[in-house]
Amino acid sequence: MATKLYVGNLSFQTTSDELKDHFAQAGTVESASVVEDRMTGRSRGFGFVEMATAEEAAAAIEQLNGKEFAGRNLTVNEARPRTDRPGGGYGGGGNRGGGGGRGRDKDRGGRGGGGGGGRNDREPRW
């Protein structure tokens, strides 16, 4: 069964193919991927490598953790399972004076969509 490894502190120029080739010295690489930012497509500086067996994964950790690759010292360890994280997206606005649209009282939020927005020239009410 394949064992997934986390690889951190990658150079931002490192490609998935380069990562795969580098880990091939420790054993059979099933897959390798450098994680990229969704918006920009640029590397986020870490990735994952799947080694064919647990023994090869242990050998890769032993051989490559803390060693220099493309000018950076790699962090290599067994990947932890993904945890569910709440949310997603850009958070939204909550109820912080937004509202939106014209025709509202200028002191209650006014123009501006989802969150923030609006002027408030009055003293706070607390």
mmCIF file of N, CA and C in Angstrom:
data_model
loop_
_atom_site.group_PDB
_atom_site.id
_atom_site.type_symbol
_atom_site.label_atom_id
_atom_site.label_comp_id
_atom_site.label_asym_id
_atom_site.label_seq_id
_atom_site.Cartn_x
_atom_site.Cartn_y
_atom_site.Cartn_z
ATOM 1 N N MET A 1 0.838 -1.196 0.000
ATOM 2 C CA MET A 1 0.000 0.000 0.000
ATOM 3 C C MET A 1 0.875 1.249 0.000
ATOM 4 N N ALA A 2 0.487 2.236 -0.773
ATOM 5 C CA ALA A 2 1.272 3.463 -0.887
ATOM 6 C C ALA A 2 1.205 4.271 0.403
ATOM 7 N N THR A 3 2.303 4.942 0.712
ATOM 8 C CA THR A 3 2.387 5.803 1.882
ATOM 9 C C THR A 3 2.632 7.221 1.408
ATOM 10 N N LYS A 4 1.806 8.144 1.892
ATOM 11 C CA LYS A 4 1.883 9.538 1.457
ATOM 12 C C LYS A 4 2.801 10.316 2.387
ATOM 13 N N LEU A 5 3.696 11.092 1.787
ATOM 14 C CA LEU A 5 4.631 11.930 2.537
ATOM 15 C C LEU A 5 4.343 13.403 2.287
ATOM 16 N N TYR A 6 4.502 14.203 3.322
ATOM 17 C CA TYR A 6 4.441 15.655 3.208
ATOM 18 C C TYR A 6 5.865 16.142 2.954
ATOM 19 N N VAL A 7 6.023 17.055 2.010
ATOM 20 C CA VAL A 7 7.334 17.635 1.715
ATOM 21 C C VAL A 7 7.199 19.147 1.825
ATOM 22 N N GLY A 8 7.871 19.730 2.806
ATOM 23 C CA GLY A 8 7.775 21.167 3.037
ATOM 24 C C GLY A 8 9.078 21.882 2.732
ATOM 25 N N ASN A 9 9.008 23.193 2.689
ATOM 26 C CA ASN A 9 10.128 24.087 2.436
ATOM 27 C C ASN A 9 10.684 23.908 1.028
ATOM 28 N N LEU A 10 9.800 23.666 0.081
ATOM 29 C CA LEU A 10 10.214 23.537 -1.311
ATOM 30 C C LEU A 10 10.503 24.907 -1.907
ATOM 31 N N SER A 11 11.433 24.950 -2.830
ATOM 32 C CA SER A 11 11.656 26.161 -3.610
ATOM 33 C C SER A 11 10.382 26.429 -4.418
ATOM 34 N N PHE A 12 10.038 27.674 -4.602
ATOM 35 C CA PHE A 12 8.817 28.017 -5.325
ATOM 36 C C PHE A 12 8.912 27.700 -6.815
ATOM 37 N N GLN A 13 10.116 27.394 -7.300
ATOM 38 C CA GLN A 13 10.290 27.032 -8.701
ATOM 39 C C GLN A 13 10.222 25.518 -8.928
ATOM 40 N N THR A 14 10.178 24.729 -7.862
ATOM 41 C CA THR A 14 10.172 23.271 -7.985
ATOM 42 C C THR A 14 8.877 22.787 -8.634
ATOM 43 N N THR A 15 9.006 21.884 -9.610
ATOM 44 C CA THR A 15 7.839 21.307 -10.275
ATOM 45 C C THR A 15 7.548 19.920 -9.699
ATOM 46 N N SER A 16 6.375 19.410 -9.998
ATOM 47 C CA SER A 16 5.997 18.070 -9.546
ATOM 48 C C SER A 16 6.926 17.013 -10.135
ATOM 49 N N ASP A 17 7.332 17.181 -11.388
ATOM 50 C CA ASP A 17 8.248 16.221 -12.021
ATOM 51 C C ASP A 17 9.612 16.219 -11.343
ATOM 52 N N GLU A 18 10.130 17.397 -11.006
ATOM 53 C CA GLU A 18 11.413 17.477 -10.301
ATOM 54 C C GLU A 18 11.319 16.810 -8.935
ATOM 55 N N LEU A 19 10.200 17.014 -8.249
ATOM 56 C CA LEU A 19 9.987 16.406 -6.941
ATOM 57 C C LEU A 19 9.968 14.884 -7.069
ATOM 58 N N LYS A 20 9.267 14.387 -8.071
ATOM 59 C CA LYS A 20 9.187 12.948 -8.304
ATOM 60 C C LYS A 20 10.570 12.362 -8.591
ATOM 61 N N ASP A 21 11.323 13.022 -9.450
ATOM 62 C CA ASP A 21 12.672 12.555 -9.783
ATOM 63 C C ASP A 21 13.573 12.535 -8.552
ATOM 64 N N HIS A 22 13.468 13.544 -7.716
ATOM 65 C CA HIS A 22 14.314 13.622 -6.518
ATOM 66 C C HIS A 22 13.991 12.490 -5.542
ATOM 67 N N PHE A 23 12.725 12.177 -5.373
ATOM 68 C CA PHE A 23 12.338 11.127 -4.428
ATOM 69 C C PHE A 23 12.548 9.723 -4.992
ATOM 70 N N ALA A 24 12.720 9.608 -6.291
ATOM 71 C CA ALA A 24 12.939 8.308 -6.915
ATOM 72 C C ALA A 24 14.238 7.664 -6.426
ATOM 73 N N GLN A 25 15.179 8.462 -5.925
ATOM 74 C CA GLN A 25 16.419 7.896 -5.397
ATOM 75 C C GLN A 25 16.193 7.076 -4.130
ATOM 76 N N ALA A 26 15.054 7.263 -3.475
ATOM 77 C CA ALA A 26 14.750 6.522 -2.250
ATOM 78 C C ALA A 26 13.844 5.322 -2.505
ATOM 79 N N GLY A 27 13.264 5.213 -3.697
ATOM 80 C CA GLY A 27 12.379 4.099 -3.997
ATOM 81 C C GLY A 27 11.384 4.457 -5.089
ATOM 82 N N THR A 28 10.366 3.604 -5.204
ATOM 83 C CA THR A 28 9.360 3.777 -6.247
ATOM 84 C C THR A 28 8.363 4.866 -5.852
ATOM 85 N N VAL A 29 8.247 5.872 -6.710
ATOM 86 C CA VAL A 29 7.330 6.985 -6.459
ATOM 87 C C VAL A 29 6.047 6.735 -7.241
ATOM 88 N N GLU A 30 4.938 6.629 -6.527
ATOM 89 C CA GLU A 30 3.635 6.447 -7.175
ATOM 90 C C GLU A 30 3.130 7.764 -7.775
ATOM 91 N N SER A 31 3.267 8.847 -6.996
ATOM 92 C CA SER A 31 2.847 10.161 -7.479
ATOM 93 C C SER A 31 3.570 11.246 -6.697
ATOM 94 N N ALA A 32 3.647 12.414 -7.295
ATOM 95 C CA ALA A 32 4.244 13.576 -6.637
ATOM 96 C C ALA A 32 3.511 14.811 -7.125
ATOM 97 N N SER A 33 3.185 15.702 -6.207
ATOM 98 C CA SER A 33 2.512 16.925 -6.611
ATOM 99 C C SER A 33 2.927 18.088 -5.723
ATOM 100 N N VAL A 34 3.206 19.203 -6.358
ATOM 101 C CA VAL A 34 3.491 20.447 -5.661
ATOM 102 C C VAL A 34 2.167 21.192 -5.553
ATOM 103 N N VAL A 35 1.812 21.635 -4.354
ATOM 104 C CA VAL A 35 0.545 22.325 -4.135
ATOM 105 C C VAL A 35 0.662 23.761 -4.631
ATOM 106 N N GLU A 36 -0.347 24.164 -5.414
ATOM 107 C CA GLU A 36 -0.350 25.506 -5.994
ATOM 108 C C GLU A 36 -1.520 26.323 -5.469
ATOM 109 N N ASP A 37 -1.328 27.619 -5.409
ATOM 110 C CA ASP A 37 -2.386 28.540 -5.019
ATOM 111 C C ASP A 37 -3.466 28.533 -6.093
ATOM 112 N N ARG A 38 -4.718 28.435 -5.696
ATOM 113 C CA ARG A 38 -5.825 28.374 -6.664
ATOM 114 C C ARG A 38 -5.968 29.641 -7.483
ATOM 115 N N MET A 39 -5.714 30.767 -6.861
ATOM 116 C CA MET A 39 -5.931 32.041 -7.545
ATOM 117 C C MET A 39 -4.793 32.380 -8.512
ATOM 118 N N THR A 40 -3.547 32.186 -8.074
ATOM 119 C CA THR A 40 -2.410 32.626 -8.878
ATOM 120 C C THR A 40 -1.742 31.493 -9.653
ATOM 121 N N GLY A 41 -1.943 30.248 -9.225
ATOM 122 C CA GLY A 41 -1.288 29.125 -9.876
ATOM 123 C C GLY A 41 0.166 28.964 -9.472
ATOM 124 N N ARG A 42 0.636 29.771 -8.525
ATOM 125 C CA ARG A 42 2.021 29.694 -8.059
ATOM 126 C C ARG A 42 2.156 28.665 -6.952
ATOM 127 N N SER A 43 3.348 28.089 -6.846
ATOM 128 C CA SER A 43 3.626 27.098 -5.803
ATOM 129 C C SER A 43 3.412 27.705 -4.426
ATOM 130 N N ARG A 44 2.936 26.868 -3.495
ATOM 131 C CA ARG A 44 2.776 27.313 -2.108
ATOM 132 C C ARG A 44 3.941 26.867 -1.246
ATOM 133 N N GLY A 45 4.941 26.202 -1.862
ATOM 134 C CA GLY A 45 6.154 25.844 -1.128
ATOM 135 C C GLY A 45 6.097 24.502 -0.423
ATOM 136 N N PHE A 46 5.078 23.702 -0.722
ATOM 137 C CA PHE A 46 5.027 22.354 -0.166
ATOM 138 C C PHE A 46 4.322 21.435 -1.144
ATOM 139 N N GLY A 47 4.425 20.146 -0.885
ATOM 140 C CA GLY A 47 3.792 19.183 -1.770
ATOM 141 C C GLY A 47 3.662 17.829 -1.098
ATOM 142 N N PHE A 48 3.246 16.841 -1.872
ATOM 143 C CA PHE A 48 3.047 15.489 -1.366
ATOM 144 C C PHE A 48 3.636 14.494 -2.344
ATOM 145 N N VAL A 49 4.226 13.436 -1.779
ATOM 146 C CA VAL A 49 4.802 12.360 -2.575
ATOM 147 C C VAL A 49 4.249 11.053 -2.028
ATOM 148 N N GLU A 50 3.773 10.187 -2.924
ATOM 149 C CA GLU A 50 3.311 8.860 -2.513
ATOM 150 C C GLU A 50 4.366 7.845 -2.905
ATOM 151 N N MET A 51 4.896 7.153 -1.902
ATOM 152 C CA MET A 51 5.871 6.096 -2.136
ATOM 153 C C MET A 51 5.126 4.762 -2.169
ATOM 154 N N ALA A 52 5.650 3.801 -2.944
ATOM 155 C CA ALA A 52 4.964 2.530 -3.175
ATOM 156 C C ALA A 52 4.771 1.715 -1.896
ATOM 157 N N THR A 53 5.754 1.717 -1.001
ATOM 158 C CA THR A 53 5.644 0.918 0.226
ATOM 159 C C THR A 53 6.011 1.762 1.438
ATOM 160 N N ALA A 54 5.633 1.286 2.597
ATOM 161 C CA ALA A 54 5.962 1.975 3.846
ATOM 162 C C ALA A 54 7.478 1.991 4.064
ATOM 163 N N GLU A 55 8.161 0.933 3.627
ATOM 164 C CA GLU A 55 9.614 0.856 3.786
ATOM 165 C C GLU A 55 10.312 1.925 2.944
ATOM 166 N N GLU A 56 9.820 2.098 1.714
ATOM 167 C CA GLU A 56 10.400 3.123 0.850
ATOM 168 C C GLU A 56 10.099 4.520 1.386
ATOM 169 N N ALA A 57 8.928 4.701 1.961
ATOM 170 C CA ALA A 57 8.584 5.994 2.564
ATOM 171 C C ALA A 57 9.518 6.292 3.732
ATOM 172 N N ALA A 58 9.777 5.273 4.570
ATOM 173 C CA ALA A 58 10.687 5.453 5.707
ATOM 174 C C ALA A 58 12.094 5.778 5.212
ATOM 175 N N ALA A 59 12.515 5.115 4.135
ATOM 176 C CA ALA A 59 13.833 5.385 3.554
ATOM 177 C C ALA A 59 13.904 6.807 3.019
ATOM 178 N N ALA A 60 12.833 7.284 2.383
ATOM 179 C CA ALA A 60 12.804 8.652 1.849
ATOM 180 C C ALA A 60 12.899 9.667 2.981
ATOM 181 N N ILE A 61 12.190 9.433 4.060
ATOM 182 C CA ILE A 61 12.255 10.343 5.210
ATOM 183 C C ILE A 61 13.680 10.373 5.754
ATOM 184 N N GLU A 62 14.259 9.191 5.924
ATOM 185 C CA GLU A 62 15.620 9.069 6.458
ATOM 186 C C GLU A 62 16.639 9.784 5.560
ATOM 187 N N GLN A 63 16.538 9.576 4.258
ATOM 188 C CA GLN A 63 17.528 10.115 3.317
ATOM 189 C C GLN A 63 17.349 11.594 3.004
ATOM 190 N N LEU A 64 16.105 12.078 2.993
ATOM 191 C CA LEU A 64 15.857 13.410 2.440
ATOM 192 C C LEU A 64 15.439 14.477 3.443
ATOM 193 N N ASN A 65 14.956 14.089 4.619
ATOM 194 C CA ASN A 65 14.534 15.076 5.608
ATOM 195 C C ASN A 65 15.735 15.894 6.076
ATOM 196 N N GLY A 66 15.627 17.211 5.961
ATOM 197 C CA GLY A 66 16.695 18.114 6.386
ATOM 198 C C GLY A 66 17.796 18.291 5.360
ATOM 199 N N LYS A 67 17.702 17.591 4.244
ATOM 200 C CA LYS A 67 18.737 17.678 3.213
ATOM 201 C C LYS A 67 18.380 18.764 2.193
ATOM 202 N N GLU A 68 19.418 19.317 1.583
ATOM 203 C CA GLU A 68 19.256 20.409 0.630
ATOM 204 C C GLU A 68 18.743 19.913 -0.715
ATOM 205 N N PHE A 69 17.757 20.640 -1.255
ATOM 206 C CA PHE A 69 17.233 20.396 -2.593
ATOM 207 C C PHE A 69 16.830 21.737 -3.181
ATOM 208 N N ALA A 70 17.408 22.086 -4.311
ATOM 209 C CA ALA A 70 17.131 23.362 -4.989
ATOM 210 C C ALA A 70 17.359 24.555 -4.059
ATOM 211 N N GLY A 71 18.403 24.465 -3.249
ATOM 212 C CA GLY A 71 18.776 25.590 -2.392
ATOM 213 C C GLY A 71 18.027 25.682 -1.080
ATOM 214 N N ARG A 72 17.178 24.709 -0.753
ATOM 215 C CA ARG A 72 16.404 24.750 0.498
ATOM 216 C C ARG A 72 16.514 23.406 1.210
ATOM 217 N N ASN A 73 16.491 23.418 2.534
ATOM 218 C CA ASN A 73 16.502 22.185 3.313
ATOM 219 C C ASN A 73 15.080 21.675 3.454
ATOM 220 N N LEU A 74 14.831 20.489 2.912
ATOM 221 C CA LEU A 74 13.483 19.927 2.891
ATOM 222 C C LEU A 74 13.030 19.459 4.271
ATOM 223 N N THR A 75 11.733 19.532 4.476
ATOM 224 C CA THR A 75 11.076 18.894 5.609
ATOM 225 C C THR A 75 10.271 17.749 5.032
ATOM 226 N N VAL A 76 10.588 16.527 5.446
ATOM 227 C CA VAL A 76 9.896 15.357 4.917
ATOM 228 C C VAL A 76 9.389 14.526 6.090
ATOM 229 N N ASN A 77 8.085 14.280 6.117
ATOM 230 C CA ASN A 77 7.509 13.380 7.123
ATOM 231 C C ASN A 77 6.226 12.763 6.581
ATOM 232 N N GLU A 78 5.721 11.806 7.323
ATOM 233 C CA GLU A 78 4.498 11.144 6.873
ATOM 234 C C GLU A 78 3.342 12.133 6.937
ATOM 235 N N ALA A 79 2.560 12.152 5.869
ATOM 236 C CA ALA A 79 1.436 13.100 5.793
ATOM 237 C C ALA A 79 0.350 12.685 6.769
ATOM 238 N N ARG A 80 -0.236 13.677 7.416
ATOM 239 C CA ARG A 80 -1.369 13.419 8.309
ATOM 240 C C ARG A 80 -2.646 13.432 7.482
ATOM 241 N N PRO A 81 -3.663 12.704 7.936
ATOM 242 C CA PRO A 81 -4.936 12.732 7.202
ATOM 243 C C PRO A 81 -5.528 14.132 7.200
ATOM 244 N N ARG A 82 -6.233 14.444 6.142
ATOM 245 C CA ARG A 82 -6.896 15.743 6.034
ATOM 246 C C ARG A 82 -7.997 15.852 7.066
ATOM 247 N N THR A 83 -8.110 17.017 7.662
ATOM 248 C CA THR A 83 -9.204 17.241 8.602
ATOM 249 C C THR A 83 -10.202 18.181 7.963
ATOM 250 N N ASP A 84 -11.462 18.009 8.317
ATOM 251 C CA ASP A 84 -12.488 18.913 7.799
ATOM 252 C C ASP A 84 -12.314 20.265 8.449
ATOM 253 N N ARG A 85 -12.300 21.287 7.619
ATOM 254 C CA ARG A 85 -12.184 22.641 8.139
ATOM 255 C C ARG A 85 -13.476 23.377 7.850
ATOM 256 N N PRO A 86 -13.935 24.194 8.780
ATOM 257 C CA PRO A 86 -15.192 24.914 8.559
ATOM 258 C C PRO A 86 -15.023 26.009 7.523
ATOM 259 N N GLY A 87 -16.130 26.392 6.975
ATOM 260 C CA GLY A 87 -16.147 27.567 6.125
ATOM 261 C C GLY A 87 -15.753 27.291 4.703
ATOM 262 N N GLY A 88 -14.911 28.139 4.229
ATOM 263 C CA GLY A 88 -14.555 28.123 2.833
ATOM 264 C C GLY A 88 -14.974 29.442 2.248
ATOM 265 N N GLY A 89 -14.406 29.814 1.176
ATOM 266 C CA GLY A 89 -14.746 31.087 0.584
ATOM 267 C C GLY A 89 -14.072 32.220 1.320
ATOM 268 N N TYR A 90 -14.642 33.377 1.218
ATOM 269 C CA TYR A 90 -14.002 34.557 1.767
ATOM 270 C C TYR A 90 -14.681 35.072 3.027
ATOM 271 N N GLY A 91 -15.332 34.236 3.760
ATOM 272 C CA GLY A 91 -15.841 34.638 5.049
ATOM 273 C C GLY A 91 -17.178 35.333 5.045
ATOM 274 N N GLY A 92 -17.497 36.091 4.078
ATOM 275 C CA GLY A 92 -18.763 36.801 4.086
ATOM 276 C C GLY A 92 -18.697 38.025 4.963
ATOM 277 N N GLY A 93 -19.822 38.619 5.206
ATOM 278 C CA GLY A 93 -19.771 39.887 5.889
ATOM 279 C C GLY A 93 -20.338 39.907 7.275
ATOM 280 N N GLY A 94 -21.137 38.949 7.637
ATOM 281 C CA GLY A 94 -21.755 39.059 8.948
ATOM 282 C C GLY A 94 -22.715 40.229 8.959
ATOM 283 N N ASN A 95 -22.878 40.836 10.083
ATOM 284 C CA ASN A 95 -23.817 41.940 10.216
ATOM 285 C C ASN A 95 -23.099 43.187 10.676
ATOM 286 N N ARG A 96 -22.081 43.583 9.983
ATOM 287 C CA ARG A 96 -21.251 44.675 10.460
ATOM 288 C C ARG A 96 -21.497 45.968 9.708
ATOM 289 N N GLY A 97 -22.714 46.389 9.651
ATOM 290 C CA GLY A 97 -22.991 47.687 9.064
ATOM 291 C C GLY A 97 -23.157 47.642 7.563
ATOM 292 N N GLY A 98 -23.135 46.480 7.003
ATOM 293 C CA GLY A 98 -23.279 46.363 5.557
ATOM 294 C C GLY A 98 -24.710 46.590 5.169
ATOM 295 N N GLY A 99 -25.247 45.679 4.485
ATOM 296 C CA GLY A 99 -26.621 45.883 4.078
ATOM 297 C C GLY A 99 -26.595 46.214 2.620
ATOM 298 N N GLY A 100 -26.465 47.372 2.324
ATOM 299 C CA GLY A 100 -26.226 47.711 0.944
ATOM 300 C C GLY A 100 -27.379 48.461 0.338
ATOM 301 N N GLY A 101 -27.118 48.930 -0.784
ATOM 302 C CA GLY A 101 -28.136 49.650 -1.519
ATOM 303 C C GLY A 101 -28.279 51.066 -1.034
ATOM 304 N N ARG A 102 -28.923 51.825 -1.858
ATOM 305 C CA ARG A 102 -29.145 53.214 -1.488
ATOM 306 C C ARG A 102 -30.487 53.330 -0.802
ATOM 307 N N GLY A 103 -30.779 54.503 -0.320
ATOM 308 C CA GLY A 103 -32.067 54.754 0.286
ATOM 309 C C GLY A 103 -32.115 54.383 1.753
ATOM 310 N N ARG A 104 -31.038 53.895 2.300
ATOM 311 C CA ARG A 104 -31.014 53.593 3.733
ATOM 312 C C ARG A 104 -30.431 54.774 4.486
ATOM 313 N N ASP A 105 -30.681 54.814 5.738
ATOM 314 C CA ASP A 105 -30.133 55.847 6.602
ATOM 315 C C ASP A 105 -28.605 55.784 6.537
ATOM 316 N N LYS A 106 -27.951 56.906 6.269
ATOM 317 C CA LYS A 106 -26.498 56.893 6.109
ATOM 318 C C LYS A 106 -25.767 56.428 7.360
ATOM 319 N N ASP A 107 -26.371 56.555 8.510
ATOM 320 C CA ASP A 107 -25.709 56.149 9.745
ATOM 321 C C ASP A 107 -25.846 54.658 10.020
ATOM 322 N N ARG A 108 -26.565 53.946 9.219
ATOM 323 C CA ARG A 108 -26.773 52.523 9.470
ATOM 324 C C ARG A 108 -26.026 51.641 8.486
ATOM 325 N N GLY A 109 -25.131 52.145 7.771
ATOM 326 C CA GLY A 109 -24.384 51.266 6.866
ATOM 327 C C GLY A 109 -24.288 51.857 5.496
ATOM 328 N N GLY A 110 -25.380 51.983 4.852
ATOM 329 C CA GLY A 110 -25.349 52.632 3.563
ATOM 330 C C GLY A 110 -24.735 51.783 2.474
ATOM 331 N N ARG A 111 -24.028 52.413 1.599
ATOM 332 C CA ARG A 111 -23.543 51.761 0.381
ATOM 333 C C ARG A 111 -22.508 50.703 0.685
ATOM 334 N N GLY A 112 -22.418 49.746 0.062
ATOM 335 C CA GLY A 112 -21.410 48.745 0.360
ATOM 336 C C GLY A 112 -22.135 47.450 0.557
ATOM 337 N N GLY A 113 -21.622 46.459 0.045
ATOM 338 C CA GLY A 113 -22.267 45.161 0.103
ATOM 339 C C GLY A 113 -21.852 44.419 1.330
ATOM 340 N N GLY A 114 -21.756 43.220 1.311
ATOM 341 C CA GLY A 114 -21.519 42.209 2.312
ATOM 342 C C GLY A 114 -20.986 42.584 3.657
ATOM 343 N N GLY A 115 -19.988 43.247 3.908
ATOM 344 C CA GLY A 115 -19.523 43.463 5.269
ATOM 345 C C GLY A 115 -18.780 44.760 5.328
ATOM 346 N N GLY A 116 -18.661 45.303 6.486
ATOM 347 C CA GLY A 116 -17.975 46.574 6.616
ATOM 348 C C GLY A 116 -18.793 47.638 5.923
ATOM 349 N N GLY A 117 -18.149 48.534 5.286
ATOM 350 C CA GLY A 117 -18.835 49.542 4.496
ATOM 351 C C GLY A 117 -19.538 50.568 5.350
ATOM 352 N N GLY A 118 -20.054 51.566 4.749
ATOM 353 C CA GLY A 118 -20.876 52.561 5.430
ATOM 354 C C GLY A 118 -20.076 53.515 6.287
ATOM 355 N N ARG A 119 -20.632 54.708 6.482
ATOM 356 C CA ARG A 119 -20.020 55.698 7.358
ATOM 357 C C ARG A 119 -20.835 55.772 8.622
ATOM 358 N N ASN A 120 -20.215 56.154 9.673
ATOM 359 C CA ASN A 120 -20.938 56.354 10.913
ATOM 360 C C ASN A 120 -20.324 57.551 11.611
ATOM 361 N N ASP A 121 -20.989 58.700 11.486
ATOM 362 C CA ASP A 121 -20.453 59.937 12.048
ATOM 363 C C ASP A 121 -20.857 60.148 13.497
ATOM 364 N N ARG A 122 -21.716 59.283 14.019
ATOM 365 C CA ARG A 122 -22.189 59.466 15.378
ATOM 366 C C ARG A 122 -21.252 58.817 16.374
ATOM 367 N N GLU A 123 -21.415 59.212 17.627
ATOM 368 C CA GLU A 123 -20.665 58.578 18.721
ATOM 369 C C GLU A 123 -21.166 57.152 18.897
ATOM 370 N N PRO A 124 -20.304 56.253 19.349
ATOM 371 C CA PRO A 124 -20.762 54.899 19.626
ATOM 372 C C PRO A 124 -21.813 54.897 20.720
ATOM 373 N N ARG A 125 -22.659 53.876 20.754
ATOM 374 C CA ARG A 125 -23.778 53.833 21.695
ATOM 375 C C ARG A 125 -23.476 53.041 22.950
ATOM 376 N N TRP A 126 -22.284 52.731 23.255
ATOM 377 C CA TRP A 126 -22.027 51.949 24.471
ATOM 378 C C TRP A 126 -21.615 52.779 25.618
#
